[in-house]
XYZ file of C-alpha atoms in Angstrom:
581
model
C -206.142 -19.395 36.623
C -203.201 -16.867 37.685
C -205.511 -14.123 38.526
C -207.961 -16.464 40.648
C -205.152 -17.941 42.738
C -203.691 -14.914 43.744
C -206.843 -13.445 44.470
C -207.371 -17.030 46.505
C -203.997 -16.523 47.952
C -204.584 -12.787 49.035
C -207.823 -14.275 51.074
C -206.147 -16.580 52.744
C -203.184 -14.925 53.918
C -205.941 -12.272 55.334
C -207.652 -15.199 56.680
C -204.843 -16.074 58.663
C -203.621 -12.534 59.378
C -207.362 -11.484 61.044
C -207.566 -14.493 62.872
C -203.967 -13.996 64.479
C -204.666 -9.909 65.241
C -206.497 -7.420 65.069
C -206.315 -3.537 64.681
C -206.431 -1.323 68.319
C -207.663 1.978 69.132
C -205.554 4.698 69.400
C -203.714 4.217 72.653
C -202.623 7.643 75.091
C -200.264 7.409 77.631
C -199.090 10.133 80.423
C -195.700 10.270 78.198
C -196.253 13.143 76.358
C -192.896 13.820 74.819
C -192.395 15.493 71.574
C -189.569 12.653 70.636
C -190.528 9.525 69.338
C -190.355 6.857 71.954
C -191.718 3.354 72.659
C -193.864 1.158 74.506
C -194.091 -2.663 74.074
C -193.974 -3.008 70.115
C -195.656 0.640 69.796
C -194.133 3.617 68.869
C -195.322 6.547 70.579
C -195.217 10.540 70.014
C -196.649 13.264 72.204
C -198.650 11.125 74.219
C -200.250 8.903 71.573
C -199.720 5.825 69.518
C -197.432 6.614 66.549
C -197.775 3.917 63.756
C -196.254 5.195 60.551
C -196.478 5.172 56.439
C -192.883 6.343 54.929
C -190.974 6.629 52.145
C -187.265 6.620 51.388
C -185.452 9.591 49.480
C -182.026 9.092 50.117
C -180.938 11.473 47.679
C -182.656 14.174 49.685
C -179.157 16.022 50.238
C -178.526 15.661 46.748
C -180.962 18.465 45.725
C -179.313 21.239 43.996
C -181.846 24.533 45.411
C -183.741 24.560 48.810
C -186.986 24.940 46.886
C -186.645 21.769 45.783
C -186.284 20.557 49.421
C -189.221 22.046 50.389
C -191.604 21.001 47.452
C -190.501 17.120 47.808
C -191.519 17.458 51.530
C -194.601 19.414 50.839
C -195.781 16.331 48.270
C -194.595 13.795 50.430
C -196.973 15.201 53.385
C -200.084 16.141 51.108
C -200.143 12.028 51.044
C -200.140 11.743 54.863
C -196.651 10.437 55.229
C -195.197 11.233 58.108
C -191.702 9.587 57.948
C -188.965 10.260 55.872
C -186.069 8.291 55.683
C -182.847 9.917 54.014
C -178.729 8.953 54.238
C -177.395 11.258 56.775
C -173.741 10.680 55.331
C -171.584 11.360 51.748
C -168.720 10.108 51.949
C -165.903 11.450 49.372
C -162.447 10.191 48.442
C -161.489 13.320 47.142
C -163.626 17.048 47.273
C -165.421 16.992 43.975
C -166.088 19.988 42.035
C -170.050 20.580 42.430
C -172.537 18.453 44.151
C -172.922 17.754 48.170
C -170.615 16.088 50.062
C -170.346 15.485 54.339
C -166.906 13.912 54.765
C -163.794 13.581 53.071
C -161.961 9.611 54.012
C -158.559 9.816 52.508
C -155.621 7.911 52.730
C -156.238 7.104 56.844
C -157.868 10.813 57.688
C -161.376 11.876 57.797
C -162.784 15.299 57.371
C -166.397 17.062 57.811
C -167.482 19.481 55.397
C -169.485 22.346 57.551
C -170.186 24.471 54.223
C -173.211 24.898 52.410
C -172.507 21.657 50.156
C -171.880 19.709 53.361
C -173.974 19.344 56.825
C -176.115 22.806 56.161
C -177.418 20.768 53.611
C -178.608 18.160 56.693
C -179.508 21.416 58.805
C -181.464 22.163 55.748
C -183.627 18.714 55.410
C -183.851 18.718 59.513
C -185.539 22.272 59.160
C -187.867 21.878 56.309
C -189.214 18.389 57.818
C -189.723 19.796 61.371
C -192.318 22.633 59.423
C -193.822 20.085 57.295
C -194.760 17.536 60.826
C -192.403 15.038 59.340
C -190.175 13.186 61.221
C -186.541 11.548 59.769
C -185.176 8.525 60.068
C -181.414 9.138 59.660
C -179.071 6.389 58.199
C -175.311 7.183 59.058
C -173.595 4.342 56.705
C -174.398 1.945 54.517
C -172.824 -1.749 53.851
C -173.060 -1.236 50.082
C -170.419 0.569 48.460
C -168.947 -0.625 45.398
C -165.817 0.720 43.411
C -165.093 0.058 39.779
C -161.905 -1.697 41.282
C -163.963 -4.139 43.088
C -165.258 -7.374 41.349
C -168.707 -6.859 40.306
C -170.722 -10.130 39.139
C -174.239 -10.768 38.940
C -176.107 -14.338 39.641
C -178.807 -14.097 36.614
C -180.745 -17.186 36.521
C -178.419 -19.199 38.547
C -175.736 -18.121 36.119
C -172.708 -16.400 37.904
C -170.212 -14.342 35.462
C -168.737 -11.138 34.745
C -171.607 -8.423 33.561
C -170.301 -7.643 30.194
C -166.856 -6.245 29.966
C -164.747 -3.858 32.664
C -165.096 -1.081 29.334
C -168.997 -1.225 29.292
C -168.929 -1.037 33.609
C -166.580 1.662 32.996
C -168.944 3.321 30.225
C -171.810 3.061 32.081
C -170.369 4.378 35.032
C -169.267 7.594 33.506
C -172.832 8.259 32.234
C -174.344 8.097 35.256
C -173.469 11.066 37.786
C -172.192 10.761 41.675
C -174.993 10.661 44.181
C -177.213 9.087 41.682
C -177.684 5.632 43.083
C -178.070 4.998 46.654
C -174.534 3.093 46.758
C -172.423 6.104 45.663
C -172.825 8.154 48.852
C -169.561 6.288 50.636
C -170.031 3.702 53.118
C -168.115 1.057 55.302
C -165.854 -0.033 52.236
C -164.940 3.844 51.955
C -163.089 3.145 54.809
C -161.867 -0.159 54.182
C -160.143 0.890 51.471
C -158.884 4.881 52.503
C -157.431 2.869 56.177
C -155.465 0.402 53.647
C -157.511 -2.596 54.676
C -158.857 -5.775 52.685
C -161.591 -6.955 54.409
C -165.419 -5.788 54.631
C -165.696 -7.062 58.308
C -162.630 -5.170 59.218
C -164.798 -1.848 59.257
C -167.129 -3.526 62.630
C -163.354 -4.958 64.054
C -160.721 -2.622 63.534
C -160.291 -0.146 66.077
C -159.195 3.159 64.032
C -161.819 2.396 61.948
C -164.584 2.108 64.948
C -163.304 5.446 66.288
C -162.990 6.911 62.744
C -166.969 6.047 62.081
C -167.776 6.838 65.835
C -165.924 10.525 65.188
C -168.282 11.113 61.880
C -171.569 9.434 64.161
C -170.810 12.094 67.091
C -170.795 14.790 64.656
C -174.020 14.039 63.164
C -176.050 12.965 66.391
C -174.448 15.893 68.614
C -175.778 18.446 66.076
C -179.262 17.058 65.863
C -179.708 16.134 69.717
C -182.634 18.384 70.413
C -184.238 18.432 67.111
C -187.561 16.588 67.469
C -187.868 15.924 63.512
C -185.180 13.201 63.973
C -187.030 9.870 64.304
C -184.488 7.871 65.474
C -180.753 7.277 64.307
C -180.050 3.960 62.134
C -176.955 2.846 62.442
C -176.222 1.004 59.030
C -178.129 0.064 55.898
C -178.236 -3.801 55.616
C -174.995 -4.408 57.678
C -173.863 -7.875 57.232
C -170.632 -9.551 56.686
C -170.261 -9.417 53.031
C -170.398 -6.560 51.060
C -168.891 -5.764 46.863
C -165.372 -5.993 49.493
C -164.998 -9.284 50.235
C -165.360 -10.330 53.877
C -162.505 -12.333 55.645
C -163.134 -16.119 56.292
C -163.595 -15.224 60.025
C -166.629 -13.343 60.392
C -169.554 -14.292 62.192
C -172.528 -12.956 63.024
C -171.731 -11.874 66.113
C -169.248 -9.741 64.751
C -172.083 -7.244 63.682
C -173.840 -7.975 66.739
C -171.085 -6.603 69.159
C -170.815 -3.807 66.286
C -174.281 -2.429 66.889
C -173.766 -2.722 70.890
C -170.668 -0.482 70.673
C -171.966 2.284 68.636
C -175.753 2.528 70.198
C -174.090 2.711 73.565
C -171.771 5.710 72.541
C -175.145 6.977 70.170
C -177.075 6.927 73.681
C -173.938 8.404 75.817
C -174.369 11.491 73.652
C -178.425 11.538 72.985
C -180.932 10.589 75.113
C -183.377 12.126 73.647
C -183.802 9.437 70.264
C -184.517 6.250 69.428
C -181.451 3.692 68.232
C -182.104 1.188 65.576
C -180.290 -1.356 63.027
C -180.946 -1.140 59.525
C -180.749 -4.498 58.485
C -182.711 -6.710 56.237
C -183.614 -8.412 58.966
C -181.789 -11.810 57.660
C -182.012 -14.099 61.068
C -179.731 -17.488 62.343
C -181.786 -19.335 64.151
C -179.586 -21.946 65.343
C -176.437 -19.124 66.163
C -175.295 -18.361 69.989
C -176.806 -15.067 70.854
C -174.500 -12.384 72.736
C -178.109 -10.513 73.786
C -180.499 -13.586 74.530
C -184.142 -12.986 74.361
C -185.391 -13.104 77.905
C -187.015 -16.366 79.199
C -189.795 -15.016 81.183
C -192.766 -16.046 79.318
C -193.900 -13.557 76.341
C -196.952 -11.398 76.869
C -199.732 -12.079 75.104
C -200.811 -9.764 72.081
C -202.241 -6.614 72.871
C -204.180 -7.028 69.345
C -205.519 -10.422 70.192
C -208.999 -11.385 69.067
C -211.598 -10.690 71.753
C -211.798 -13.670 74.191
C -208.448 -15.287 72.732
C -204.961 -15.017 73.732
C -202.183 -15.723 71.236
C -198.553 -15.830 72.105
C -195.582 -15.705 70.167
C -193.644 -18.335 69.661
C -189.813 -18.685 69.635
C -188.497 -18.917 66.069
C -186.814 -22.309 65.249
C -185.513 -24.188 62.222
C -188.122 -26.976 62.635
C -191.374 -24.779 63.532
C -189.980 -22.368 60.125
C -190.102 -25.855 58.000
C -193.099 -27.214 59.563
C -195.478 -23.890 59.315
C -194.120 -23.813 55.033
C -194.921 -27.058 54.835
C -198.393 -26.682 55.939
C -198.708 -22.956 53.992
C -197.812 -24.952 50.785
C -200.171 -27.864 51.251
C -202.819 -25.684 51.688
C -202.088 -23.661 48.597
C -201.919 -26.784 46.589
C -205.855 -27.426 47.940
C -206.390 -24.599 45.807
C -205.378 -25.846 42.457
C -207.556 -27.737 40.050
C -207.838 -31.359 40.991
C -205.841 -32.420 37.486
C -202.585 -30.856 38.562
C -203.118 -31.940 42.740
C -202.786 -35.461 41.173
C -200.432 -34.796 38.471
C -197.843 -33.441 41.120
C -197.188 -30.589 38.243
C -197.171 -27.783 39.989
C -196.674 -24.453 37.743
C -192.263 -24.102 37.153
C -191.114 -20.925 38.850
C -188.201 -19.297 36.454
C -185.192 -18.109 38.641
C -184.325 -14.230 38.434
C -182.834 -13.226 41.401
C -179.959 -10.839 40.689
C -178.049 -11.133 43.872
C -174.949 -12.406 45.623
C -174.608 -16.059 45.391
C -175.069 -16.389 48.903
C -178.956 -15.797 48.490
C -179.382 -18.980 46.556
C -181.249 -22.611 47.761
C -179.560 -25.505 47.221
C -181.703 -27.170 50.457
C -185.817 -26.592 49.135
C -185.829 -28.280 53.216
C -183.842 -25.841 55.021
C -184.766 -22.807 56.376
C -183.240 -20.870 53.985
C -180.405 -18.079 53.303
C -182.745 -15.553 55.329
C -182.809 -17.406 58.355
C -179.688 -19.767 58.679
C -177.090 -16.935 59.182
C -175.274 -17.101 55.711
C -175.830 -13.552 55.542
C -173.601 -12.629 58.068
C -175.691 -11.074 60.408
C -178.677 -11.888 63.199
C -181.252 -9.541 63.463
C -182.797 -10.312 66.732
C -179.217 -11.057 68.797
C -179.382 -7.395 67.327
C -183.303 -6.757 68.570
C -181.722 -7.971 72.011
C -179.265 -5.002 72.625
C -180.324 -2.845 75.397
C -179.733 0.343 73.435
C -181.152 -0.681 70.333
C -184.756 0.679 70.477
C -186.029 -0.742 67.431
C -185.819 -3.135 64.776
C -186.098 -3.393 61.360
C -185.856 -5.642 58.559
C -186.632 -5.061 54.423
C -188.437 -6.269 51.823
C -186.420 -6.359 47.847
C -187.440 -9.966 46.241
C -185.680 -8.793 43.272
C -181.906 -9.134 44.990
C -182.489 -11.614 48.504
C -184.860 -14.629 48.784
C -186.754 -14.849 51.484
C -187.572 -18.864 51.733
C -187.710 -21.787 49.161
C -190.867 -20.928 46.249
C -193.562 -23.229 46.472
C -193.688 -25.641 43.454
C -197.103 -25.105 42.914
C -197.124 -21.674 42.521
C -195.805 -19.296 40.023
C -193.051 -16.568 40.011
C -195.076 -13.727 41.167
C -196.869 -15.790 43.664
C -194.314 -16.387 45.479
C -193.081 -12.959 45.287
C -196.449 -12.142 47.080
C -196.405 -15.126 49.368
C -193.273 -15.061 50.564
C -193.284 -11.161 51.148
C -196.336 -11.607 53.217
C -194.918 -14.700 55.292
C -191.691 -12.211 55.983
C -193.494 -9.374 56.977
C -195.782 -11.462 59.648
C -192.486 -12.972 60.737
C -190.771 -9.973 61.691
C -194.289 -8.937 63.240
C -193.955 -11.896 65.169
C -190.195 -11.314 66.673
C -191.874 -7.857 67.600
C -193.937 -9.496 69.667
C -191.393 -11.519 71.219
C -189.110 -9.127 72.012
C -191.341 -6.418 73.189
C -190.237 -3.795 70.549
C -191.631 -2.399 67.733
C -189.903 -3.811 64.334
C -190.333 -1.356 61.175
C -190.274 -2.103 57.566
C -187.647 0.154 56.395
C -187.671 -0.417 52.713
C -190.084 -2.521 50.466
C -189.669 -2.657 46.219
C -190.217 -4.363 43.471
C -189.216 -3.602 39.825
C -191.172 -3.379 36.876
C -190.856 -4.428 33.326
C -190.817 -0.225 32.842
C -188.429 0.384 35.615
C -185.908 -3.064 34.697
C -183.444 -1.280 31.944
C -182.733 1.320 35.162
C -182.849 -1.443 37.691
C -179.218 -1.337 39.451
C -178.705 -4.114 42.460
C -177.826 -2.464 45.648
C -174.418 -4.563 45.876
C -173.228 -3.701 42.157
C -172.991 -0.374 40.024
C -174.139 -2.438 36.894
C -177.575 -2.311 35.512
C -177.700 -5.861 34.044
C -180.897 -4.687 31.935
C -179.953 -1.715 30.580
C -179.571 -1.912 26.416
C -175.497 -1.877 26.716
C -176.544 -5.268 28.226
C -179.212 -6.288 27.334
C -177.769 -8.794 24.842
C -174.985 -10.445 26.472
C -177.641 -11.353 29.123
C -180.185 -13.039 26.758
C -176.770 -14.846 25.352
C -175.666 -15.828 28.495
C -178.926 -17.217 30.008
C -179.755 -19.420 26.393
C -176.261 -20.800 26.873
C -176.602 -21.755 30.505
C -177.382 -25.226 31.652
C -180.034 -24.526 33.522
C -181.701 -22.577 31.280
C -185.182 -22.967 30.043
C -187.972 -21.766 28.060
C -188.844 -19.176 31.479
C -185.404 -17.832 31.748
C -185.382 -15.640 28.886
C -188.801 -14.070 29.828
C -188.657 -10.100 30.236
C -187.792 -9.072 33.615
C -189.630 -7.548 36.552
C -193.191 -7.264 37.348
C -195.883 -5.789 35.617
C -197.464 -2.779 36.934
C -200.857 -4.303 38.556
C -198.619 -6.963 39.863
C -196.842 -3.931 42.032
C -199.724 -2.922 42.924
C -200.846 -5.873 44.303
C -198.044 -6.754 46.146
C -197.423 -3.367 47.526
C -201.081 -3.329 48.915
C -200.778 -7.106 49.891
C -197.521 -5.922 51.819
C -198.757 -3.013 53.045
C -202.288 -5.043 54.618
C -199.900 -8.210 56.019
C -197.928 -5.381 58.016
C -200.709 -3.439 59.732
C -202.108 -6.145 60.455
C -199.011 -7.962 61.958
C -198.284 -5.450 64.187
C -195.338 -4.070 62.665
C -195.390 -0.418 63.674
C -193.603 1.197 60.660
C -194.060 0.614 56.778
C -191.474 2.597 54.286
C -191.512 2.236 50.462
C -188.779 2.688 48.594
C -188.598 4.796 46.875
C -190.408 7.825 46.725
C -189.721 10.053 43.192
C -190.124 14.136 42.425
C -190.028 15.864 38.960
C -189.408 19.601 38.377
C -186.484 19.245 39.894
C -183.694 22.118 39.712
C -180.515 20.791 37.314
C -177.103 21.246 37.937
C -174.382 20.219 35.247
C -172.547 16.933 37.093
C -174.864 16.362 39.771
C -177.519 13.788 40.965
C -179.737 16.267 39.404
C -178.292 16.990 35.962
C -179.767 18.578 32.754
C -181.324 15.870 30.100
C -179.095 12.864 32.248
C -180.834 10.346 30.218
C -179.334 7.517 32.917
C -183.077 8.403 34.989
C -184.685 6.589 31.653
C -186.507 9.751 31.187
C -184.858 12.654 30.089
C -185.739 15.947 31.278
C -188.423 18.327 29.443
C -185.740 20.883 29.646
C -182.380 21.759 30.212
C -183.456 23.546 33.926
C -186.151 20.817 35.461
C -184.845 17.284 36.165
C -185.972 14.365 37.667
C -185.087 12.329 41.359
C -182.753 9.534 40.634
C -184.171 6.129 39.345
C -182.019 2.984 40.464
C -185.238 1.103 38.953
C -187.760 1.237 41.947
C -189.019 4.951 41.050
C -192.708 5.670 41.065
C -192.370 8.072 38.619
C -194.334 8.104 35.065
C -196.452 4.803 34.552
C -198.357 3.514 38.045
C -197.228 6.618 39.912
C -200.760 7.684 40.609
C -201.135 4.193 41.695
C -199.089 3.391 44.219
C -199.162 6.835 45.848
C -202.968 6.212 46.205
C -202.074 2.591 47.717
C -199.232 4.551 50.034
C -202.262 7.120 51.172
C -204.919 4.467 52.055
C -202.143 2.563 53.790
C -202.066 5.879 56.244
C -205.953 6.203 56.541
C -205.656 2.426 57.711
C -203.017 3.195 60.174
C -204.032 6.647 61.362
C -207.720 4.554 62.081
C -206.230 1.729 64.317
């Protein structure tokens, strides 16, 4: 029955997808410039239509030898990828002994780091990707950046408390080395805390800390103006009110809004010649006041529109969300057997979200944490910003929800389903707004991957065996526990591979111009004692054949080992689709 009705479910989310658009021919256009730019909801690159495949390596910089550089590129393009995107900042609180850092953020001063373990490592990246035909999507900050001073918590099962005690954080902490996850690179709360401020919001507010951040971004984008491997510059990873700092009771969305404005206007002051875009999840408040209101004039209609019909977006609201879920799930329960239609048993979805509790559903009839603005931030006020040339939203059911689950489906179901409904969504606000929206990240862990898993908000990995138990203690104590909630976590590796080439399908076919996994993985990598790359770390979950070849960093979406094959042969047919349209 489980395999049937997500193989029912597949074919009628295609259904819908084919009806609503359809692939083009490759489009060419007198522009023939060797910088990405747009048209509409298209990318474009020397004179033709530029849709995209790409994968995220943040810890590009983090490679120890140049070699290793250039052989992660070289396997990243023998797939067809053509996009790369990497953090374009490190952000230290005090110069560490080995490893790569960009800029030092101490007690109210900042300072770039010009030397070999600093921006030549950039220089580096920016070379290698130019020979290899790939282009990068450089992130300058990211909202996530979490201190063992701050309080980390975990929602498991609908159960918020402490993850273990502050002696097994601290433990696993010092096993795992800097620049290993994708939070320990610095970030906004960097410099929160080095400007002696409390607040995450402060960081889009406070003016030293605008022109501190806006010093670092002119740096970056001044040094890389006439490089044509830079893609575009994204402004933050998942900016949004809260962060592991705790935002102040004031902030709104517009907050980040007016953020974004700021900093793409001085971006575009300095560099004409690239793209400006977010880097949010794409989280949405449909009922907030917009600073950069969607123009009235009526929307075009689709250039992908089935022959002889012409479909036009429609504006998102709360009650055309509610009433389009509503119909989704009554058509899904047409396709269960007759016995449980009359029953009104659908099949119980476990909880197993690890997230902040903002994420949760307490209303199954609202809209939902993804689209009433309890995240702090509105992606398409943000779309709406002259300067911002893109926009982008991502894809991690594992830590955000994205919509109520359908009672009559199961956990992974709705995994799927709801993936697929927020991928043609954002495809849809594309079309709206006239701009191309790209998926900037997509994951999902795995039963394999789950004892490395680390949410992007904590430092914690709630399955790892330090864990392990107080976790199964905690969810057989709590109220709302049942016989689901102490089920292993994460996905099994066919039911990745499903959703990634469900994902993948609902994307190209929605019109949204740029697809990124996360995260892409390389072995035989060089080792360096105290690095992101050390000698037999065993915190990657596989420890190294020797003491001189390591592996990329695992935060518990790697591809490496078990499925690799896999999903790097769904990631290459996913080009030949795109590269065919």
């Amino acid at each position: 029955m489980q395999l049937s009705l997500t193989k029912a479910l597949t074919l009628l989310a295609c259904t819908l997808l084919s009806s609503a658009t359809v692939p083009t021919k490759t489009v060419k256009r007198a522009d023939s410039s060797q910088f990405v730019t747009t048209q509409g909801s298209k990318f474009f690159v020397n004179g033709s239509e530029f849709p995209f495949i790409g994968t995220n390596v943040y810890w590009l910089q983090a490679l120890n030898e140049e070699q290793d550089i250039i052989n992660t590129f070289s396997n990243i393009s023998a797939l067809g990828i053509k996009v790369v995107r990497t953090w374009a900042f490190n952000d230290v609180t005090e110069i560490p002994e080995t490893g790569t850092w960009f800029q030092l953020i101490a007690n109210g001063t900042t300072s770039i780091n010009n030397g070999t373990n600093g921006l030549q490592k950039l220089d580096m990246i920016i070379k290698h990707a130019e020979s290899f035909g790939i282009y990068v999507l450089l992130t300058l900050t990211n909202n996530w950046s979490p201190s063992a001073t701050d309080n980390l918590t975990a929602s498991i099962d609908g159960l918020k408390s402490s993850v273990q005690s502050r002696a097994v954080v601290d433990t696993f902490n010092s096993s795992r080395p800097r620049n290993f996850l994708s939070n320990d690179y610095g970030g906004m709360d960097v410099y929160v805390r080095q400007f002696g401020l409390t607040t995450h919001d402060e960081f889009y507010t406070n003016q030293t800390l605008l022109n501190a951040f806006m010093n670092y971004t002119t740096q970056i984008v001044t040094r890389y103006v006439d490089s044509p491997a830079v893609l575009a510059w994204e402004l933050a990873n998942d900016a949004r009110c809260n962060s592991s700092v705790a935002a102040s009771p004031g902030c709104v969305a517009q907050n980040i809004t007016q953020w974004h404005s700021t900093v793409a206007q001085h971006i575009k002051s300095l560099d004409p010649n690239h793209l400006v875009s977010s880097g949010t999840q794409g989280f949405l408040c449909t009922g907030c006041q917009k600073l950069f209101p969607r123009p009235t004039a009526p929307a075009q209609p689709s250039a992908r529109a089935v022959a002889g019909r012409r479909s036009v977006a429609k504006p998102l609201t709360k009650e055309r969300i509610i009433r389009e879920r509503n119909e989704q799930w009554k058509k899904t329960r047409a396709l269960l057997p007759k016995s449980q239609q009359e029953g009104g048993e659908g099949i119980r979805v476990r909880g197993r979200w690890i997230s902040t509790p903002t994420k949760r559903q307490s209303d199954s009839q609202g809209v939902g944490s993804a689209f009433d603005g309890s995240q702090g931030v509105d992606s398409e006020d943000i779309l709406g910003i002259p300067e911002i040339g893109f926009g982008s939203f991502q894809l991690f059911p594992d830590q955000n929800s994205y919509g109520p689950d359908d009672p009559s489906l199961s956990a992974f179901n709705n995994t799927l389903q709801n993936g697929i409904n927020w991928i043609t969504t954002q495809g849809q606000i594309a079309q709206l707004f006239d701009k191309p929206v790209s998926l900037l990240g997509f994951g999902l862990v795995t039963q394999t991957n789950a004892p490395d898993f680390v949410p992007f908000n904590s430092t914690v990995a709630p399955f790892a065996s330090d864990t392990s138990a107080a976790v199964s203690k905690a969810s057989s104590t709590s109220s709302a526990a049942s016989a689901n909630s102490t089920q292993t976590f994460g996905v099994t590796d066919s039911e990745q591979d499903t959703a990634y080439s469900s994902w993948l399908n609902a994307g190209i076919s929605s019109g949204v111009s740029g697809l990124i996994q996360y995260q892409w993985s390389q072995g035989n990598l060089t080792t360096q004692p105290n690095t992101a790359i050390s000698p037999n770390n065993d915190t990657t979950g596989e420890s190294s054949n020797s003491d001189t070849t390591g592996e990329s960093p695992n935060d518990g979406y790697s591809i490496q080992g078990v499925g690799e094959d896999t999903v790097q042969s769904i990631l290459q047919n996913a080009v030949q689709s795109v590269s065919s349209t």
